[in-house]
Amino acid sequence: QVQLKESGGGLVQAGGSLRLSCTPSEPTFNNNIMAWFRQSPGKEREFVGIIRWRDARTAYGASVEGRFTIQRSASKNTMYLQLNNLQPEDTAVYYCAAGSRDYYSRRADDFGTWGQGTQVTVSS
């Protein structure tokens, strides 16, 4: 079974930036639609953003719109999440996801393939 692997998390001060990466374990994985979610303790998994691989069209959750950007590298088969102007409320485990065929998917249940997550901690 294909797995996704995230990297790039860490500790950053408020106002800082991080760049997360997500790569499938199999290079030939069909990643037509990929997404980022995040989850903090006691909260449900929250939609962060989504990308359609063939044309790099993206969409974002309201809480990150204008601060976070999703990109993809077709040659590296890798999805990225650029996090700018990070705030303490952005502290969470960030997960990449795949498996949906619908660009308008926003629920975690729509995705069947997940990474193990990478921790992002923002200090005030």
Short mmCIF file of C-alpha atoms in Angstrom, two decimals:
data_model
loop_
_atom_site.label_atom_id
_atom_site.label_comp_id
_atom_site.label_asym_id
_atom_site.label_seq_id
_atom_site.Cartn_x
_atom_site.Cartn_y
_atom_site.Cartn_z
CA GLN A 1 0.00 0.00 0.00
CA VAL A 2 1.28 3.44 -0.93
CA GLN A 3 2.30 5.62 1.94
CA LEU A 4 2.88 9.33 2.10
CA LYS A 5 5.75 10.88 3.98
CA GLU A 6 5.78 14.42 5.30
CA SER A 7 8.84 16.36 6.35
CA GLY A 8 9.83 19.90 7.23
CA GLY A 9 8.01 20.51 10.48
CA GLY A 10 9.62 22.19 13.46
CA LEU A 11 9.54 24.98 16.00
CA VAL A 12 9.26 28.56 14.79
CA GLN A 13 8.47 31.93 16.31
CA ALA A 14 5.29 33.80 15.48
CA GLY A 15 5.63 35.54 12.13
CA GLY A 16 8.08 32.95 10.87
CA SER A 17 7.88 30.51 7.97
CA LEU A 18 8.24 26.81 7.28
CA ARG A 19 8.05 24.63 4.21
CA LEU A 20 6.57 21.17 4.44
CA SER A 21 7.05 18.42 1.87
CA CYS A 22 5.01 15.33 1.05
CA THR A 23 6.27 12.46 -1.10
CA PRO A 24 4.58 9.13 -1.90
CA SER A 25 6.50 5.93 -1.23
CA GLU A 26 5.96 4.80 -4.83
CA PRO A 27 7.12 7.16 -7.58
CA THR A 28 4.33 6.07 -9.91
CA PHE A 29 1.57 6.84 -7.42
CA ASN A 30 -1.37 8.53 -9.14
CA ASN A 31 -1.64 11.72 -7.12
CA ASN A 32 -4.36 13.46 -9.12
CA ILE A 33 -5.70 15.24 -6.03
CA MET A 34 -3.64 15.85 -2.93
CA ALA A 35 -4.37 17.84 0.19
CA TRP A 36 -3.06 19.08 3.51
CA PHE A 37 -4.90 18.79 6.79
CA ARG A 38 -3.90 19.65 10.31
CA GLN A 39 -4.95 18.52 13.73
CA SER A 40 -4.28 19.95 17.17
CA PRO A 41 -5.05 18.20 20.47
CA GLY A 42 -8.74 17.91 21.21
CA LYS A 43 -9.80 19.18 17.80
CA GLU A 44 -11.00 17.55 14.62
CA ARG A 45 -8.76 17.26 11.61
CA GLU A 46 -9.00 20.56 9.74
CA PHE A 47 -8.78 21.12 5.99
CA VAL A 48 -5.80 23.32 5.08
CA GLY A 49 -5.64 23.18 1.30
CA ILE A 50 -5.86 21.08 -1.83
CA ILE A 51 -4.12 20.84 -5.19
CA ARG A 52 -5.12 19.30 -8.49
CA TRP A 53 -2.00 17.80 -9.95
CA ARG A 54 -2.66 18.24 -13.67
CA ASP A 55 -3.01 22.02 -13.61
CA ALA A 56 -1.80 22.92 -10.09
CA ARG A 57 -5.13 24.50 -9.24
CA THR A 58 -5.35 25.13 -5.50
CA ALA A 59 -7.86 26.04 -2.84
CA TYR A 60 -7.43 26.81 0.85
CA GLY A 61 -9.24 26.81 4.13
CA ALA A 62 -10.38 30.20 5.40
CA SER A 63 -8.01 30.22 8.37
CA VAL A 64 -4.90 29.94 6.17
CA GLU A 65 -5.96 31.73 2.99
CA GLY A 66 -3.34 34.30 2.00
CA ARG A 67 -0.67 32.88 4.33
CA PHE A 68 -0.18 29.30 3.14
CA THR A 69 0.61 28.15 -0.39
CA ILE A 70 0.54 24.68 -1.91
CA GLN A 71 2.84 23.82 -4.78
CA ARG A 72 3.85 20.63 -6.51
CA SER A 73 6.88 19.37 -8.38
CA ALA A 74 5.91 16.94 -11.09
CA SER A 75 9.53 15.91 -11.64
CA LYS A 76 10.03 15.10 -7.96
CA ASN A 77 6.46 13.85 -7.48
CA THR A 78 6.35 15.98 -4.35
CA MET A 79 3.78 18.34 -2.87
CA TYR A 80 4.83 21.31 -0.77
CA LEU A 81 3.10 23.51 1.77
CA GLN A 82 4.67 26.92 2.32
CA LEU A 83 3.57 28.35 5.66
CA ASN A 84 4.13 32.09 6.07
CA ASN A 85 3.31 34.48 8.90
CA LEU A 86 2.78 31.57 11.26
CA GLN A 87 0.77 32.18 14.42
CA PRO A 88 0.48 30.15 17.64
CA GLU A 89 -2.96 28.93 16.55
CA ASP A 90 -1.28 27.23 13.58
CA THR A 91 0.40 24.81 15.97
CA ALA A 92 -0.70 21.32 14.97
CA VAL A 93 0.35 18.08 13.35
CA TYR A 94 0.19 18.57 9.61
CA TYR A 95 -0.81 15.67 7.40
CA CYS A 96 -0.75 15.20 3.66
CA ALA A 97 -3.49 13.16 2.06
CA ALA A 98 -4.38 11.60 -1.27
CA GLY A 99 -6.96 9.29 -2.76
CA SER A 100 -9.84 11.63 -3.52
CA ARG A 101 -10.94 12.17 -7.12
CA ASP A 102 -12.87 15.32 -6.33
CA TYR A 103 -11.11 18.68 -6.33
CA TYR A 104 -13.92 19.97 -4.08
CA SER A 105 -13.23 17.41 -1.36
CA ARG A 106 -12.82 19.11 1.99
CA ARG A 107 -13.49 16.34 4.48
CA ALA A 108 -10.80 14.06 5.85
CA ASP A 109 -13.06 11.07 5.17
CA ASP A 110 -12.80 11.78 1.44
CA PHE A 111 -9.13 10.77 1.46
CA GLY A 112 -7.91 7.22 1.87
CA THR A 113 -4.15 7.64 1.90
CA TRP A 114 -2.34 9.55 4.62
CA GLY A 115 1.09 10.34 5.90
CA GLN A 116 2.21 9.97 9.49
CA GLY A 117 2.18 13.72 10.06
CA THR A 118 4.79 16.33 10.91
CA GLN A 119 4.61 18.60 13.95
CA VAL A 120 4.55 22.37 13.53
CA THR A 121 4.90 24.39 16.71
CA VAL A 122 4.65 28.18 16.73
CA SER A 123 5.79 30.07 19.80
CA SER A 124 4.45 33.51 20.70
#
